[in-house]
Coordinates of N, CA and C in Angstrom, one line a residue:
M1306 N 13.2 -24.4 0.2 CA 13.0 -23.4 1.3 C 11.7 -23.1 2.0
G1307 N 10.8 -23.3 1.2 CA 9.2 -22.8 1.3 C 9.3 -21.3 1.3
R1308 N 9.9 -20.8 0.6 CA 9.6 -19.3 0.5 C 9.3 -19.1 -1.1
H1309 N 8.6 -18.6 -1.5 CA 8.2 -18.1 -2.9 C 7.4 -16.4 -3.1
W1310 N 7.4 -16.0 -4.4 CA 7.7 -14.5 -4.4 C 6.5 -14.4 -5.6
L1311 N 6.1 -13.4 -6.0 CA 4.7 -13.0 -6.5 C 4.9 -11.5 -7.1
T1312 N 5.2 -11.2 -8.0 CA 5.3 -9.9 -8.6 C 5.0 -9.4 -10.1
P1313 N 4.9 -8.4 -10.5 CA 4.4 -7.8 -11.5 C 5.6 -8.0 -12.6
A1314 N 5.1 -8.1 -13.8 CA 6.1 -8.4 -14.8 C 6.1 -7.1 -15.7
K1315 N 7.4 -6.7 -16.0 CA 7.8 -5.6 -16.6 C 7.3 -5.6 -18.1
S1316 N 7.0 -4.4 -18.8 CA 6.6 -4.4 -20.2 C 7.5 -4.8 -21.2
N1317 N 9.1 -5.1 -20.8 CA 9.8 -5.7 -21.8 C 10.3 -7.1 -21.4
T1318 N 9.9 -7.8 -20.4 CA 9.8 -9.1 -19.8 C 9.7 -10.0 -20.8
T1319 N 10.4 -11.0 -21.1 CA 10.4 -11.9 -22.2 C 10.7 -13.4 -21.5
W1320 N 9.8 -14.3 -22.3 CA 9.9 -16.0 -21.7 C 9.4 -16.6 -22.9
R1321 N 9.6 -17.8 -22.8 CA 9.1 -18.8 -23.5 C 8.0 -19.8 -23.0
V1322 N 6.9 -19.9 -23.6 CA 5.9 -20.7 -23.2 C 6.2 -22.3 -23.2
I1323 N 6.3 -22.7 -22.0 CA 6.1 -24.0 -21.8 C 4.8 -24.9 -22.0
E1324 N 4.1 -24.6 -21.0 CA 2.9 -25.2 -21.1 C 1.2 -24.2 -20.6
T1325 N 0.4 -24.7 -21.2 CA -0.9 -23.6 -21.0 C -1.5 -24.2 -19.1
L1326 N -1.8 -23.9 -18.1 CA -2.0 -24.1 -17.0 C -3.7 -23.9 -17.1
G1327 N -4.2 -23.1 -17.6 CA -5.5 -22.3 -17.3 C -6.0 -21.1 -18.5
K1328 N -7.0 -20.8 -18.0 CA -7.1 -19.3 -18.8 C -6.2 -18.2 -18.5
D1329 N -5.6 -17.7 -19.4 CA -4.4 -16.5 -18.8 C -3.6 -17.0 -18.0
D1330 N -3.1 -18.3 -17.9 CA -2.6 -19.0 -16.8 C -1.7 -20.0 -17.7
L1331 N -0.2 -19.6 -17.4 CA 0.9 -20.2 -18.4 C 2.4 -20.6 -17.6
L1332 N 2.7 -21.5 -18.0 CA 4.1 -22.1 -17.3 C 4.8 -21.5 -18.3
V1333 N 6.0 -20.6 -18.2 CA 7.0 -20.2 -19.0 C 8.3 -20.7 -18.6
E1334 N 9.3 -20.2 -19.3 CA 10.7 -20.5 -18.9 C 11.4 -19.2 -19.0
M1335 N 12.5 -18.6 -18.3 CA 12.8 -17.3 -18.3 C 14.1 -17.7 -18.1
E1336 N 15.2 -16.9 -18.9 CA 16.4 -16.8 -19.0 C 17.3 -15.9 -18.0
T1337 N 18.1 -16.7 -17.2 CA 18.7 -16.0 -15.8 C 19.7 -14.8 -16.5
S1338 N 19.7 -13.7 -16.0 CA 20.6 -12.6 -16.8 C 22.2 -12.9 -16.4
S1339 N 22.9 -12.4 -17.5 CA 24.3 -12.5 -17.5 C 25.1 -11.7 -16.0
E1340 N 24.1 -10.9 -16.0 CA 24.8 -10.2 -14.7 C 24.6 -11.1 -13.2
A1341 N 23.4 -11.8 -13.1 CA 23.0 -12.4 -12.0 C 23.8 -13.6 -12.1
R1342 N 24.4 -14.1 -13.1 CA 25.4 -15.4 -13.2 C 26.6 -15.0 -13.1
K1343 N 27.3 -13.7 -13.3 CA 28.3 -13.5 -12.9 C 28.7 -13.4 -11.6
K1344 N 27.6 -12.8 -10.8 CA 27.5 -12.6 -9.1 C 27.4 -13.9 -8.6
H1345 N 26.5 -14.6 -9.2 CA 26.1 -15.9 -8.3 C 26.5 -17.1 -9.6
P1346 N 27.9 -17.9 -9.8 CA 27.9 -18.6 -11.2 C 26.9 -20.0 -10.7
H1347 N 26.9 -20.5 -9.8 CA 26.0 -21.5 -9.4 C 24.6 -21.5 -9.9
L1348 N 24.1 -20.6 -10.4 CA 22.4 -20.1 -10.8 C 22.6 -20.8 -11.9
P1349 N 21.4 -21.5 -12.4 CA 21.0 -22.0 -13.5 C 21.0 -21.0 -14.7
T1350 N 20.8 -21.3 -16.0 CA 20.8 -20.5 -17.2 C 19.3 -20.1 -17.4
H1351 N 18.7 -21.2 -17.1 CA 17.0 -20.8 -17.2 C 16.3 -21.5 -16.1
F1352 N 15.5 -20.7 -15.8 CA 14.5 -21.4 -14.4 C 12.7 -20.8 -14.9
D1353 N 12.0 -22.0 -14.3 CA 10.6 -22.2 -14.9 C 9.8 -21.0 -13.8
V1354 N 9.1 -20.5 -14.5 CA 8.1 -19.3 -14.0 C 6.8 -19.5 -14.2
R1355 N 5.8 -19.3 -13.5 CA 4.2 -18.8 -13.8 C 4.0 -17.5 -14.1
A1356 N 3.4 -17.3 -15.4 CA 2.5 -16.1 -15.7 C 1.2 -16.2 -15.7
I1357 N 0.5 -15.2 -15.1 CA -0.9 -15.4 -14.7 C -1.2 -13.8 -15.1
R1358 N -2.2 -13.8 -16.5 CA -2.6 -12.4 -17.0 C -3.8 -12.3 -16.4
Y1359 N -4.0 -10.9 -16.1 CA -5.3 -10.3 -15.6 C -5.5 -8.8 -16.0
Q1360 N -6.7 -8.2 -15.9 CA -7.0 -7.2 -16.3 C -8.4 -6.7 -15.4
R1361 N -7.8 -5.4 -14.5 CA -9.0 -4.9 -13.8 C -9.8 -3.6 -14.6
K1362 N -11.0 -3.4 -14.2 CA -11.8 -2.7 -15.1 C -11.0 -1.2 -15.0
G1363 N -10.9 -0.4 -16.0 CA -10.3 0.5 -16.4 C -9.0 0.8 -16.2
Y1364 N -8.4 -0.4 -16.1 CA -6.8 -0.8 -16.3 C -6.2 -1.3 -17.3
P1365 N -4.9 -1.1 -18.0 CA -4.6 -2.1 -19.0 C -4.1 -3.1 -18.2
P1366 N -4.4 -4.3 -19.4 CA -3.8 -5.8 -18.9 C -2.5 -5.9 -18.5
R1367 N -2.5 -6.8 -17.0 CA -0.9 -7.1 -16.4 C -0.9 -8.5 -16.2
T1368 N 0.5 -8.6 -15.9 CA 1.0 -10.2 -15.9 C 1.8 -10.2 -14.7
L1369 N 1.3 -11.5 -13.8 CA 1.9 -11.5 -12.8 C 2.8 -13.0 -12.8
L1370 N 4.1 -12.5 -12.5 CA 4.8 -13.8 -12.3 C 5.0 -14.4 -10.9
T1371 N 5.0 -15.7 -10.9 CA 5.4 -16.2 -9.4 C 6.3 -17.4 -9.4
S1372 N 6.7 -18.2 -8.6 CA 7.3 -19.1 -8.3 C 6.3 -20.1 -7.9
L1373 N 5.1 -19.9 -7.5 CA 4.1 -21.0 -7.2 C 3.7 -21.7 -8.5
V1374 N 4.4 -22.4 -9.0 CA 4.1 -23.0 -10.3 C 2.8 -24.3 -10.1
D1375 N 2.4 -24.6 -9.4 CA 1.5 -25.8 -9.0 C 0.0 -25.0 -9.1
A1376 N -0.6 -25.2 -10.1 CA -1.6 -24.5 -10.7 C -3.2 -25.0 -9.8
K1377 N -2.7 -26.4 -9.4 CA -4.1 -27.0 -8.6 C -4.0 -26.7 -7.2
L1378 N -2.8 -26.6 -6.5 CA -2.5 -25.9 -5.1 C -2.6 -24.4 -5.1
Y1379 N -2.2 -23.9 -6.0 CA -2.1 -22.2 -6.3 C -3.2 -21.9 -7.1
P1380 N -4.7 -21.9 -7.3 CA -5.4 -21.2 -8.3 C -4.8 -20.3 -8.8
A1381 N -5.1 -19.6 -10.0 CA -4.9 -18.4 -10.6 C -5.7 -17.2 -9.9
A1382 N -6.9 -17.6 -9.6 CA -8.1 -16.7 -9.3 C -7.7 -16.1 -7.9
E1383 N -7.0 -17.0 -7.1 CA -6.6 -16.7 -5.7 C -5.5 -15.7 -5.6
L1384 N -4.6 -16.3 -6.6 CA -3.4 -15.5 -6.6 C -3.7 -13.8 -7.1
R1385 N -4.3 -14.0 -7.7 CA -4.7 -12.6 -8.3 C -5.4 -11.9 -7.3
V1386 N -6.1 -12.2 -6.4 CA -6.9 -11.3 -5.2 C -5.7 -11.2 -4.3
L1387 N -4.8 -12.3 -4.0 CA -3.9 -12.1 -3.1 C -2.5 -11.0 -3.3
Y1388 N -2.5 -10.9 -4.7 CA -1.7 -9.7 -5.1 C -1.9 -8.5 -4.6
H1389 N -3.4 -8.2 -4.8 CA -3.9 -7.0 -4.5 C -4.3 -6.6 -3.0
E1390 N -4.2 -7.9 -2.3 CA -4.3 -7.8 -0.9 C -3.2 -7.3 -0.3
R1391 N -1.8 -7.8 -1.0 CA -0.7 -7.5 -0.4 C -0.4 -6.3 -0.4
W1392 N -1.0 -5.4 -1.2 CA -0.9 -4.0 -1.6 C -1.8 -2.9 -0.3
E1393 N -2.4 -3.7 0.2 CA -3.4 -3.2 1.7 C -2.1 -2.8 2.4
I1394 N -1.0 -3.3 2.4 CA -0.2 -2.9 3.6 C 0.8 -1.7 3.5
E1395 N 0.4 -1.1 2.0 CA 0.8 0.3 1.5 C -0.2 1.2 2.5
L1396 N -1.2 0.7 2.5 CA -2.1 1.9 3.3 C -1.6 2.2 4.9
G1397 N -1.3 0.9 5.3 CA -0.6 1.0 6.6 C 0.9 2.1 6.5
F1398 N 1.4 1.7 5.6 CA 2.7 2.5 5.8 C 2.5 4.2 5.2
G1399 N 1.2 4.3 4.9 CA 0.9 5.8 4.4 C 0.4 6.2 6.0
E1400 N -0.4 5.2 6.8 CA -1.0 5.8 8.3 C 0.2 6.0 9.1
L1401 N 1.3 5.3 9.1 CA 2.3 5.7 10.0 C 3.0 6.9 9.6
K1402 N 3.2 7.1 8.0 CA 4.2 8.1 7.9 C 3.3 9.4 7.7
T1403 N 2.2 9.3 6.9 CA 1.5 10.5 6.7 C 0.6 11.0 8.2
D1404 N 0.1 10.1 8.9 CA -1.3 10.3 9.7 C -0.1 10.5 11.2
M1405 N 0.6 9.4 11.3 CA 1.2 9.3 13.0 C 2.2 10.2 12.7
L1406 N 3.1 10.6 12.2 CA 4.7 11.1 11.8 C 4.3 12.4 11.3
Q1407 N 3.2 12.6 10.5 CA 3.0 14.0 10.0 C 3.8 14.3 8.8
R1408 N 4.2 13.4 7.8 CA 5.1 13.6 7.1 C 6.2 14.0 7.4
L1409 N 6.9 13.5 8.6 CA 8.0 14.0 9.5 C 8.5 12.6 9.4
E1410 N 9.6 11.9 8.3 CA 10.0 10.9 8.4 C 10.9 10.6 9.0
T1411 N 11.8 11.5 9.5 CA 13.2 11.4 10.0 C 13.1 11.4 11.8
I1412 N 13.8 10.4 11.9 CA 13.7 9.8 13.2 C 14.3 10.7 14.1
R1413 N 13.8 11.3 15.3 CA 14.5 12.1 16.1 C 15.8 11.5 16.6
S1414 N 16.1 10.2 17.1 CA 16.8 9.7 17.9 C 18.1 9.5 17.1
R1415 N 19.6 9.8 17.7 CA 20.6 10.0 17.0 C 21.6 8.6 17.3
K1416 N 21.2 7.7 18.1 CA 21.9 6.7 18.4 C 20.8 5.3 18.2
P1417 N 21.8 4.1 17.7 CA 21.0 2.9 17.5 C 19.9 2.7 18.4
D1418 N 20.4 2.4 19.6 CA 19.4 2.1 20.7 C 18.3 3.0 20.9
T1419 N 18.5 4.2 20.7 CA 17.2 5.1 20.8 C 16.3 5.3 19.7
V1420 N 17.1 4.9 18.3 CA 16.3 4.6 17.4 C 15.3 3.4 17.4
A1421 N 15.8 2.5 17.6 CA 15.3 1.3 17.8 C 14.3 1.5 19.1
Q1422 N 14.3 2.0 19.8 CA 13.3 2.4 20.7 C 12.1 3.2 20.5
E1423 N 12.5 4.3 19.5 CA 11.9 5.2 18.9 C 10.8 4.3 17.9
L1424 N 11.3 3.8 17.2 CA 10.6 2.7 16.0 C 9.4 1.9 16.9
W1425 N 10.0 1.2 18.0 CA 9.3 0.2 18.6 C 8.2 0.9 19.2
G1426 N 8.1 2.2 20.0 CA 7.3 3.1 20.4 C 6.1 3.5 19.3
L1427 N 6.9 3.6 18.2 CA 5.8 4.0 17.1 C 4.8 2.9 16.6
L1428 N 5.5 1.9 16.3 CA 4.8 0.5 15.9 C 4.0 0.2 17.1
L1429 N 4.2 0.0 18.3 CA 3.4 -0.3 19.5 C 2.0 0.7 19.5
A1430 N 2.4 2.1 19.3 CA 1.0 2.9 19.2 C 0.4 2.7 18.2
Y1431 N 0.9 2.5 17.1 CA 0.0 2.0 15.7 C -0.9 0.9 15.8
N1432 N -0.4 0.0 16.5 CA -0.9 -1.5 16.5 C -2.0 -1.3 18.0
L1433 N -1.8 -0.3 19.0 CA -2.7 -0.2 19.8 C -3.8 0.4 19.2
V1434 N -3.8 1.5 18.5 CA -5.0 2.1 17.8 C -5.6 1.2 16.9
R1435 N -5.0 0.1 16.0 CA -5.6 -0.9 15.6 C -6.3 -1.6 16.4
L1436 N -5.7 -2.2 17.6 CA -6.5 -3.3 18.4 C -8.0 -2.5 18.7
E1437 N -8.0 -1.3 19.2 CA -9.1 -0.7 19.5 C -10.0 -0.8 18.7
M1438 N -9.5 -0.2 17.4 CA -10.5 -0.4 16.5 C -11.3 -1.6 16.0
E1439 N -10.1 -2.8 16.1 CA -10.6 -4.1 15.9 C -11.8 -4.6 17.2
R1440 N -11.6 -4.1 18.2 CA -12.7 -4.2 19.5 C -14.0 -4.0 18.7
V1441 N -13.6 -2.1 18.5 CA -15.1 -1.8 18.3 C -15.8 -2.3 17.1
A1442 N -14.8 -2.7 16.3 CA -15.7 -3.6 14.9 C -16.1 -4.6 15.1
D1443 N -15.6 -5.5 16.2 CA -16.1 -6.6 16.5 C -17.7 -6.5 17.3
E1444 N -17.6 -5.4 18.2 CA -19.0 -5.1 19.0 C -19.9 -4.6 17.8
T1445 N -19.8 -3.7 17.0 CA -20.4 -3.2 15.9 C -20.9 -4.0 14.7
G1446 N -20.0 -5.2 14.5 CA -20.3 -6.5 13.6 C -19.8 -5.6 12.1
V1447 N -18.7 -5.1 12.1 CA -18.3 -4.8 10.9 C -16.8 -5.0 10.6
A1448 N -16.3 -4.8 9.5 CA -14.8 -5.1 9.3 C -13.9 -3.9 9.8
P1449 N -12.9 -4.3 10.7 CA -11.9 -3.2 11.0 C -11.5 -2.4 9.9
T1450 N -11.5 -2.5 8.8 CA -11.4 -1.5 7.5 C -12.1 -0.7 7.3
R1451 N -13.7 -0.5 8.1 CA -14.9 0.2 8.0 C -14.3 1.1 8.8
I1452 N -13.5 1.5 9.8 CA -13.4 2.1 10.6 C -12.3 3.3 10.2
S1453 N -12.6 4.5 10.4 CA -11.4 5.4 9.9 C -10.1 5.3 10.9
F1454 N -9.2 5.4 10.7 CA -7.8 5.4 11.2 C -7.6 6.8 11.9
I1455 N -7.6 7.6 11.0 CA -7.1 9.0 11.2 C -8.2 9.4 12.5
A1456 N -9.5 9.2 12.0 CA -10.8 9.8 13.2 C -10.4 9.1 14.5
A1457 N -10.0 7.7 14.5 CA -9.6 6.9 15.6 C -8.3 7.4 16.3
L1458 N -7.6 7.8 15.6 CA -6.0 8.0 16.0 C -6.4 9.4 16.7
R1459 N -6.8 10.2 16.4 CA -7.1 11.7 16.7 C -7.8 11.4 18.1
L1460 N -9.0 10.8 17.8 CA -9.4 10.7 19.1 C -8.7 10.0 20.2
V1461 N -7.9 8.9 20.0 CA -7.1 8.4 21.2 C -6.2 9.4 21.6
V1462 N -5.9 10.1 20.9 CA -4.6 10.9 21.3 C -5.2 12.1 22.1
D1463 N -6.1 12.7 21.9 CA -7.0 13.6 22.8 C -7.5 12.9 24.1
E1464 N -8.2 11.7 24.0 CA -8.4 11.1 25.1 C -7.5 10.6 26.2
W1465 N -6.1 10.5 25.5 CA -4.9 10.2 26.1 C -4.7 11.3 27.0
I1466 N -4.4 12.4 26.1 CA -4.1 13.7 26.8 C -5.1 14.0 28.3
W1467 N -6.4 13.9 28.0 CA -7.1 14.2 29.0 C -7.1 13.7 30.0
S1468 N -7.1 12.2 29.6 CA -6.8 11.1 31.0 C -5.9 11.3 31.6
T1469 N -4.5 11.6 31.4 CA -3.0 11.6 31.8 C -3.3 13.0 32.7
N1470 N -3.7 13.9 32.1 CA -3.6 15.2 32.9 C -4.5 15.4 34.2
S1471 N -5.9 14.5 33.9 CA -6.8 14.3 35.1 C -6.2 13.6 36.3
N1472 N -5.0 12.9 36.3 CA -4.1 12.4 37.6 C -5.3 11.4 38.3
A1473 N -6.1 10.7 37.5 CA -7.2 9.8 38.3 C -6.9 8.6 37.5
P1474 N -6.0 7.4 37.9 CA -5.8 6.3 37.3 C -6.9 5.1 37.3
G1475 N -7.9 5.6 38.1 CA -9.1 4.7 38.4 C -10.4 5.3 37.5
A1476 N -9.9 6.3 36.9 CA -10.9 6.7 35.8 C -10.7 6.1 34.2
I1477 N -9.4 5.7 34.3 CA -9.0 4.9 32.6 C -10.2 4.0 32.2
P1478 N -10.6 3.3 33.0 CA -11.6 2.1 32.3 C -13.0 2.8 31.7
R1479 N -13.4 4.0 32.5 CA -14.4 4.6 32.2 C -14.1 5.3 31.0
H1480 N -12.8 5.9 30.7 CA -12.1 6.5 29.5 C -12.5 5.5 28.2
L1481 N -11.6 4.3 28.4 CA -11.9 3.5 27.2 C -13.5 3.1 27.0
T1482 N -14.4 3.0 27.9 CA -15.6 2.7 27.5 C -15.9 3.9 26.5
D1483 N -15.8 4.9 27.1 CA -16.1 6.1 26.3 C -15.6 6.2 25.0
L1484 N -14.0 6.1 24.9 CA -13.3 6.0 23.7 C -14.1 5.3 22.7
R1485 N -14.7 3.8 23.2 CA -15.0 3.0 22.0 C -16.5 3.5 21.6
D1486 N -17.3 3.9 22.7 CA -18.6 4.8 22.1 C -18.3 5.6 21.0
K1487 N -17.2 6.4 21.3 CA -17.1 7.6 20.3 C -16.6 7.0 19.0
I1488 N -15.7 6.1 19.2 CA -15.1 5.6 17.8 C -16.5 5.1 16.8
R1489 N -17.3 4.4 17.3 CA -18.4 3.8 16.7 C -18.9 5.0 15.7
V1490 N -18.9 6.1 16.0 CA -19.4 7.0 14.9 C -18.6 7.2 13.8
F1491 N -17.1 6.6 13.7 CA -16.6 6.8 12.5 C -16.5 5.6 11.4
V1492 N -17.5 4.8 11.9 CA -17.6 3.7 10.8 C -17.8 4.2 9.4
L1493 N -17.1 3.7 8.5 CA -16.9 4.6 6.7 C -17.9 3.5 6.1
P1494 N -18.5 4.0 5.1 CA -19.2 3.2 4.4 C -18.7 2.1 3.7
D1495 N -19.2 0.8 3.1 CA -18.6 0.0 2.3 C -17.9 0.5 1.3
R1496 N -16.9 -0.4 1.3 CA -15.6 -0.1 0.1 C -16.8 -0.5 -1.3
R1497 N -16.8 0.4 -2.2 CA -16.9 0.2 -3.9 C -16.0 -0.1 -4.9
S1498 N -15.4 -1.4 -4.5 CA -14.6 -1.7 -5.3 C -14.9 -2.0 -6.9
D1499 N -15.6 -1.6 -7.2 CA -16.2 -1.9 -9.0 C -15.8 -0.5 -9.1
R1500 N -15.4 0.7 -8.5 CA -15.0 1.9 -9.3 C -13.4 1.8 -9.5
S1501 N -12.8 2.4 -10.5 CA -11.6 2.4 -11.0 C -11.3 3.8 -11.4
Y1502 N -10.1 4.0 -10.9 CA -9.4 5.2 -10.9 C -8.2 5.1 -11.4
P1503 N -7.8 4.9 -13.1 CA -6.5 4.4 -13.2 C -5.5 5.7 -12.9
R1504 N -4.3 5.5 -12.7 CA -3.2 6.4 -12.5 C -3.2 7.4 -13.6
A1505 N -2.8 8.9 -13.2 CA -2.5 9.7 -13.8 C -1.3 10.8 -13.5
V1506 N -1.0 11.7 -14.1 CA 0.1 12.3 -13.8 C -0.7 13.8 -13.5
K1507 N -0.2 14.3 -12.2 CA -1.2 15.7 -11.9 C -0.4 16.7 -12.3
L1508 N -0.8 17.8 -12.9 CA 0.2 19.1 -13.4 C 0.6 19.7 -12.3
K1509 N 2.0 20.2 -12.2 CA 2.4 21.0 -11.3 C 2.3 22.2 -11.6
M1510 N 1.8 22.8 -10.5 CA 1.4 24.2 -10.5 C 2.9 25.2 -10.7
S1511 N 2.8 26.1 -10.8 CA 3.8 27.1 -11.1 C 3.4 28.6 -10.7
N1512 N 4.5 29.0 -9.9 CA 4.3 30.5 -9.5 C 4.4 31.5 -10.5
Y1513 N 4.8 31.0 -11.6 CA 5.5 32.2 -12.7 C 4.4 32.2 -14.1
D1514 N 4.2 33.2 -14.7 CA 3.3 33.1 -15.7 C 3.6 32.4 -16.7
R1515 N 2.8 32.0 -17.6 CA 3.1 31.2 -18.6 C 3.4 32.1 -19.9
K1516 N 4.3 31.5 -20.6 CA 5.1 32.5 -21.7 C 3.9 31.9 -22.9
R1517 N 3.4 32.8 -23.5 CA 2.7 32.8 -24.6 C 3.0 33.3 -25.9
P1518 N 2.8 32.8 -26.9 CA 3.1 33.5 -28.1 C 2.6 34.9 -28.5
K1519 N 3.1 35.9 -28.6 CA 2.4 37.2 -28.9 C 2.2 37.0 -30.5
K1520 N 0.7 38.0 -30.1 CA 0.2 37.8 -31.4 C 0.5 39.2 -32.0
S1521 N 0.4 39.3 -33.5 CA 0.6 40.6 -34.0 C -0.3 41.4 -34.4
S1522 N -0.2 42.6 -34.2 CA -1.4 43.4 -34.3 C -1.9 43.7 -35.7
T1523 N -3.2 44.1 -35.9 CA -3.5 44.4 -37.3 C -2.9 45.4 -38.2
R1524 N -2.3 46.4 -37.4 CA -1.7 47.5 -37.9 C -0.3 46.9 -38.6
S1525 N 0.5 46.0 -37.7 CA 1.6 45.6 -38.1 C 1.4 44.4 -39.3
R1526 N 0.1 43.9 -39.4 CA 0.2 43.0 -40.5 C -0.1 43.9 -41.7
A1527 N -1.1 45.1 -41.6 CA -1.4 45.9 -42.9 C 0.1 46.5 -43.5
K1528 N 1.3 46.7 -42.5 CA 2.8 47.1 -43.2 C 3.1 46.3 -44.0

């Protein structure tokens, strides 16, 4: 069908090694779960999967499982990079929910048609901001990811409000030129991919006093 998948393996995932395709690159056989076979009796009892092991600096080793079993056509090094590029989409989701919606993920519309209209409006606005960022990036000779989305979004909103209140449609091209000149200020430094920040649980603050054991006084100990 031309569709493939790439996902991290769980810590309790088991398989049987069939062939070594390269360094930290294995062709393995996995067993189809009984629950899946009950729902879909036509599924085979076993299926072949490719297991690619990798480790980033400061993080524990992980294994990627994929249906792309051809090691020559899909080199392991490229799949490792592809997996982390896929997570770049999470930054886009964060920009939509946190920056554009200001953590108000609930859609205001109450009907299917207006919900679809609101979502399309949100996606159009996001891509228009990204389009302006891409144009500025091309003019300045940097990658679009080097431009701050938050700063560009706030600037676009401010310029849009100012231009709509001026009631002068002929001034819009000049406003766009000024807008792109200002966005150039928000070019970020190069990414430092060599840094590592392992995941950790943040301690939750509490409004209550901490309960501590009471120390017995010297007088009570003397008794």
